[in-house]
Amino acid sequence: DETYDFARIQQRWLPVWDRIRPFATDDETDSRPRKYVLDMFPYPSGDLHMGHAESYAYGDVLARYWRQQGFNVLHPIGWDSFGLPAENAAIRRGIDPKAWTLDNIEQHKRSMRQYATAFDWDRILHTSDPGYYKWNQWLFLELYKAGLAYRKPSNVNWCPKDQTVLANEQVIDGLCERCDTPVVKKKLTQWYFKITDYADRLLDDLNQLEGRWPEKVLRMQRNWIGRSEGAEVEFEIEGRAARVPVFTTRPDTLYGATFLVVAPDSDLAAELAAGSDDAAVRMRFQDYLEQVGRMTEIDRQNAERPKTGVDLGRVAIHPITGERLPIWAADYVLADYGHGAVMAVPAHDQRDLDFARAFDLPIKVVVDTNAPVTGVMPMIPLDDDGNAVWPEEVPALDPASTGEALSGDGRLINSGELDGLSKTHAIGRMIQLLEAKGVGRAAKTYRLRDWLISRQRYWGTPIPIIHTADGQEVPVPLEQLPVELPDSAGLDLTPKGASPLGAAEEWATVPSPIDGTPARRDPDTMDTFVDSSWYYLRFLSPNDSERPFDPKQVERWAPVDRYVGGVEHAILHLLYARFITKVLFDLGHVPFTEPFESLLNQGMVILDGAKMSKSKGNLVTLSEELEQFGVDAVRLTMSFAGPPEDDIDWKDVSPTGSQKFLARAWRLSKEPLAKRGTDPKGGDRALRRETHRFLADAPGLVEALKFNVVVARLMELTNATRKAVDGAAGAADPAVREAVETIALGLSLFAPYTAEDMWANLGFEPSVANAGWRKADRSLLVEQTVTAVVQVNGKVRDRIDVAADIDADELERLARELPGVVRTVGESEVRHAIVRAPRLVNLVV
Ligand code: ANZ
């Protein structure tokens, strides 16, 4: 049959691959160099969609490429199968989350197999498997023992609709990331991982990833960690024993501090208000606190909003001047940043200025922002004729009337010993002064918060802690892990603000590991980001029941060479995985500190410039595309669309075009070609050059992630081959066979079914995926060639086409291998070689 029929080809090769398992990774006996290519594992909800198809196409190009290059490649897949999607779906349909999850995993597996993903099917895992989450619990206990897991009561982000706590990272513009409900604050006792201990390392180590991770991701991580450098300044409070610290990035402006502001929802505000003699103050504070509690995070951080606040009727003492400063509570100060309190410098900070103007508080200028800071003249703007345009007048240093804070650099004024210094010098000097007086020091603060891992939901890893009747928390002994989830039957999973596990009486009641008296299991489950923070290690020994990962295999494979996935994980997942890797390093479990050597974030598949979604009704369904165009055409289209990090508008691409190209390539394999193994040397030279150019260029292009260029080059090679077949060379020219074999090898990265079928047509055994890349013959790459004459003892014995710029050594080497030369020289020894590159070689024997 001479027509390209993708459905028939798919049917033909799937069972063969099932049998020969081309992507099983044998690591015990294999001494080839290794590559670990990892696709972010999916949530098993619904069938695969266009986004998966794109991402897996790219991961596969890389995995298949390294295989062809002779590497032992690990390319595993699993499912991130705990979490709200499963639980919510289960609640809506009244079925067991476990059954629902397993069904979805089966569906995914079928679709991935059909999509011909190059996964090692012997290493699959899913995180809701007790054999997996046992090790989440182990990990939790490792952190707990190291003092990195702790419980504290705190104001947490609460989604009133999902009835669950959210990490800061899951609150997007004040809304729940899942359901867009405004998030409110709620006081709860929760488990945290102390990621803030690692803030500096998480930030500084990003420098190592420069050039290997997308710049955008590095920037997002840096902003998320948000290191600010400045000072901690302590203020004495009248009627309070301990001083109150504030964090400031501008200690140089301390002389301009005219009041303090504390976050209303901080413990300090409550304490200060309670300590006021004035009952009216106490009442006003209570009212204000309630008002603030009703507000969403978005409102609160909106700088445009009129400032609100209450005077707490308390007095702070300025640490340098001894002035008495009023203390206010206001919601523009956040309870969980810095120390939850600020020294307000209204002349130089806009928020403080707005507040001071609203409540008529003093404003004191301490930096002359008109004064030049360097010895050099300030830049004077020039007009079109090049004449200096002198400012009409120097702007007034009067923020009280202009309403504009003077935030720029300048020279210090009204600041005692700091007068005349620039901002930078004044910051250094002030820190010295504070340190000398023992009332402050250089300090850093971070936007990063500790990682809240408690969830009041059923479908997650139970936290392996037991609470005794007398209030102690006791780790579940290792030999009792996993703490398995109780059956969901009979449990009410609908969110109520407390974990459904607490109601599983039989499960929750256990004897205390200390003395056997009745105790209770912690009812919360872990954030699923714990599961995905280390899964890349589990793939190395997924069935090991003795330990989370085998150190020998870790040594062999980890860290991941190439991680492929969506930019939506740029912050949360990657930050947590980096953190956990550093913890595991510190605890001696892994020998490296970064999990992912390089990262590829693919763009989105969109339609008509818009994100696809069910609700918008602009969904392109993967299964329908596959049905219509075939797996290979869809995969090829993804790779051909453009650089992988760009979005693909499915309106602008042509799976039909891809399909036509594949048919053209495939038909070449059906031509009456030269016999397998025919030496291509005498074949059509122009075509051979095209073939070897492709072989030479494709590896660099794949490694630079220019998949689309590789596909374009394959199209060119296909056209050139067709021309040779239909032209003077003819199908039987050995250069044609060489070209078609090369096309099949190249296509094996992008269109595995077509490539396999071509390979079979060419007379080879499956699988083309493991055939091995061919080395380009360099001598064919240059356009300019000359024919060199090769003599033995002065008699012409052979001729060879070589590059015009070939060097003498190379020419001699090639000459010695020529059949005519080998025949003549026989066993004799070449005593002398006269080489005149590029035209003549004379061997003297
Ligand atoms: C005095 C001052 C003077 C400030 C000045 C700025 C300019 P970043 O850069 O984001 O770290 N701040 C400190 N803790 C705060 C909190 N819990 N809530 C709201 N604001 C807080 O910002 C650091 C600055 O933000 C600090 O420096 C403090 O105001 C304020 F001319 O102190 B500054």
PDB file of C-alpha atoms in Angstrom, residues 1 69 79 183 423 433 631 835:
ATOM      1  CA  ASP A   1       0.000   0.000   0.000  1.00  0.00           C
ATOM      2  CA  GLN A  69      23.129  10.544  20.926  1.00  0.00           C
ATOM      3  CA  TRP A  79       0.661  11.645  38.735  1.00  0.00           C
ATOM      4  CA  VAL A 183      -9.677  35.409  50.563  1.00  0.00           C
ATOM      5  CA  LYS A 423      21.880  58.674  51.637  1.00  0.00           C
ATOM      6  CA  LEU A 433      25.349  54.898  65.748  1.00  0.00           C
ATOM      7  CA  VAL A 631      -0.576  11.737  16.617  1.00  0.00           C
ATOM      8  CA  VAL A 835      51.539  15.461   0.942  1.00  0.00           C
TER       9      VAL A 835
END
